[in-house]
C-alpha cells in the first residue's frame, strides 16, 4: 500500500491520529471538524471490514486551528 500525501507533502492521517494531535478524542475531533466544515481528504479500507477509515490532511487541520481575523480589520 502506498501512503497518500496531503497538500503540504505530509502523509494523510487517520481520525485517531488527527484527534491525538489536537488532544481530543476521535468523537470530539469529528464534531470539531464538522463545525469548521472540514471533510476527510480521502479514505482507506478498514482492515476489520467495517466502515472505511477517514484520512485527514494535516494542512487543512492547521489552517482551521489558526486564528483568522475578519477582513477589514
Coordinates of N, CA and C in Angstrom, one line a residue:
X1 N 0.8 -1.2 0.0 CA 0.0 0.0 0.0 C 0.9 1.2 0.0
X2 N 0.6 2.2 -0.9 CA 1.3 3.4 -0.9 C 0.6 4.4 0.1
X3 N 1.5 5.3 0.6 CA 1.0 6.3 1.5 C 0.5 7.5 0.7
X4 N -0.7 8.0 1.0 CA -1.2 9.2 0.4 C -0.7 10.4 1.1
X5 N -0.5 11.5 0.4 CA 0.1 12.7 1.0 C -0.9 13.8 0.8
X6 N -0.8 14.8 1.8 CA -1.7 16.0 1.7 C -1.0 17.1 0.9
X7 N -1.7 18.2 0.9 CA -1.2 19.4 0.1 C 0.2 19.8 0.5
X8 N 0.6 19.6 1.7 CA 1.9 20.1 2.2 C 3.0 19.0 2.1
X9 N 2.6 17.8 1.6 CA 3.6 16.7 1.5 C 3.6 15.8 2.6
X10 N 2.9 16.1 3.7 CA 2.9 15.2 4.8 C 1.9 14.1 4.6
X11 N 2.1 12.9 5.1 CA 1.1 11.8 4.9 C -0.3 12.2 5.5
X12 N -1.3 11.7 4.9 CA -2.7 11.8 5.5 C -2.7 11.0 6.7
X13 N -3.5 11.4 7.7 CA -3.6 10.7 9.0 C -5.0 10.3 9.2
X14 N -5.2 9.2 10.0 CA -6.5 8.7 10.4 C -7.1 9.6 11.4
X15 N -8.4 9.4 11.7 CA -9.1 10.2 12.6 C -8.5 10.1 14.0
X16 N -8.1 8.9 14.4 CA -7.4 8.8 15.7 C -6.2 9.6 15.9
X17 N -5.3 9.6 14.8 CA -4.1 10.4 14.9 C -4.4 11.9 14.8
X18 N -5.4 12.3 14.0 CA -5.7 13.7 13.9 C -6.3 14.2 15.3
X19 N -7.1 13.4 15.9 CA -7.6 13.8 17.2 C -6.5 13.8 18.3
X20 N -5.6 12.9 18.3 CA -4.5 12.9 19.2 C -3.6 14.1 19.0
X21 N -3.4 14.6 17.8 CA -2.6 15.7 17.5 C -3.2 17.0 18.1
X22 N -4.5 17.0 18.4 CA -5.1 18.2 19.0 C -5.5 18.0 20.4
X23 N -5.2 16.8 20.9 CA -5.5 16.5 22.3 C -7.0 16.2 22.5
X24 N -7.6 15.6 21.5 CA -9.1 15.3 21.6 C -9.3 13.8 21.5
X25 N -10.6 13.5 21.8 CA -11.0 12.1 21.5 C -11.4 12.1 20.0
X26 N -11.5 11.0 19.4 CA -12.0 10.9 18.0 C -13.3 11.5 17.8
X27 N -14.3 11.3 18.7 CA -15.6 11.9 18.6 C -15.5 13.4 18.7
X28 N -14.8 13.9 19.6 CA -14.7 15.4 19.7 C -14.0 16.0 18.5
X29 N -13.0 15.3 17.9 CA -12.4 15.8 16.7 C -13.4 15.8 15.6
X30 N -14.2 14.8 15.4 CA -15.2 14.7 14.3 C -16.2 15.9 14.5
X31 N -16.6 16.1 15.7 CA -17.5 17.2 15.9 C -16.9 18.6 15.6
X32 N -15.6 18.7 16.1 CA -14.8 20.0 15.8 C -14.7 20.2 14.3
X33 N -14.3 19.1 13.6 CA -14.1 19.3 12.2 C -15.4 19.6 11.5
X34 N -16.5 19.0 11.9 CA -17.8 19.3 11.3 C -18.2 20.8 11.5
X35 N -17.9 21.3 12.7 CA -18.3 22.7 12.9 C -17.4 23.7 12.0
X36 N -16.2 23.2 11.6 CA -15.4 24.0 10.8 C -15.4 23.6 9.3
X37 N -16.4 22.8 9.0 CA -16.7 22.4 7.6 C -15.5 21.7 7.0
X38 N -14.7 21.0 7.8 CA -13.6 20.1 7.3 C -14.1 18.8 6.9
X39 N -13.6 18.3 5.8 CA -14.0 16.9 5.4 C -12.7 16.1 5.2
X40 N -12.8 14.8 5.4 CA -11.6 14.0 5.1 C -11.1 14.2 3.7
X41 N -9.8 14.1 3.5 CA -9.2 14.3 2.2 C -9.3 13.0 1.4
X42 N -9.5 11.8 2.1 CA -9.5 10.6 1.4 C -10.0 9.5 2.4
X43 N -10.0 8.3 2.0 CA -10.3 7.2 2.9 C -9.5 5.9 2.5
X44 N -9.5 5.0 3.4 CA -8.9 3.7 3.0 C -9.7 2.6 3.6
X45 N -9.7 1.4 3.0 CA -10.5 0.3 3.6 C -10.1 0.0 5.0
X46 N -11.1 -0.4 5.8 CA -10.9 -0.8 7.2 C -10.4 -2.2 7.2
X47 N -9.3 -2.5 7.9 CA -8.9 -3.9 8.0 C -9.8 -4.8 8.7
X48 N -10.7 -4.2 9.5 CA -11.7 -5.0 10.3 C -13.0 -5.2 9.5
X49 N -13.0 -4.8 8.2 CA -14.1 -4.9 7.3 C -15.3 -4.1 7.7
X50 N -15.1 -3.1 8.4 CA -16.2 -2.1 8.7 C -16.2 -1.0 7.8
X51 N -16.7 0.1 8.3 CA -16.7 1.4 7.5 C -15.3 1.8 7.2
X52 N -15.1 2.4 6.0 CA -13.8 2.9 5.6 C -13.2 3.9 6.6
X53 N -11.9 3.9 6.7 CA -11.2 4.8 7.6 C -11.0 6.2 6.9
X54 N -11.4 7.2 7.6 CA -11.2 8.6 7.0 C -9.8 9.0 7.2
X55 N -9.3 9.6 6.2 CA -7.9 10.2 6.2 C -7.9 11.7 6.1
X56 N -7.3 12.4 7.0 CA -7.3 13.8 7.1 C -6.0 14.4 6.6
X57 N -6.1 15.6 6.0 CA -4.9 16.4 5.6 C -4.5 17.3 6.7
X58 N -3.3 17.2 7.2 CA -2.8 18.0 8.3 C -2.8 19.5 7.9
X59 N -2.6 19.8 6.6 CA -2.6 21.2 6.2 C -4.0 21.8 6.4
X60 N -5.1 21.0 6.2 CA -6.4 21.5 6.4 C -6.6 21.8 7.9
X61 N -6.2 20.8 8.8 CA -6.3 21.0 10.2 C -5.5 22.2 10.7
X62 N -4.3 22.4 10.2 CA -3.5 23.5 10.6 C -4.2 24.8 10.3
X63 N -4.8 24.9 9.1 CA -5.5 26.1 8.7 C -6.7 26.4 9.6
X64 N -7.4 25.3 10.0 CA -8.6 25.5 10.8 C -8.2 25.9 12.2
X65 N -7.0 25.6 12.7 CA -6.7 25.9 14.1 C -6.1 27.3 14.2
X66 N -5.7 27.9 13.1 CA -5.1 29.2 13.2 C -6.1 30.3 13.2
X67 N -5.9 31.3 14.1 CA -6.9 32.4 14.3 C -7.0 33.2 13.0
X68 N -8.2 33.4 12.5 CA -8.4 34.2 11.3 C -9.1 35.4 11.7
X69 N -8.6 36.6 11.4 CA -9.3 37.8 11.6 C -10.2 38.2 10.5
X70 N -11.3 38.8 10.7 CA -12.2 39.2 9.6 C -11.5 40.2 8.7
X71 N -11.8 40.2 7.5 CA -11.2 41.2 6.5 C -11.6 42.6 6.9
X72 N -10.7 43.5 6.7 CA -11.0 44.9 7.0 C -10.6 45.4 8.4
X73 N -10.0 44.5 9.2 CA -9.5 44.8 10.5 C -8.0 44.9 10.5

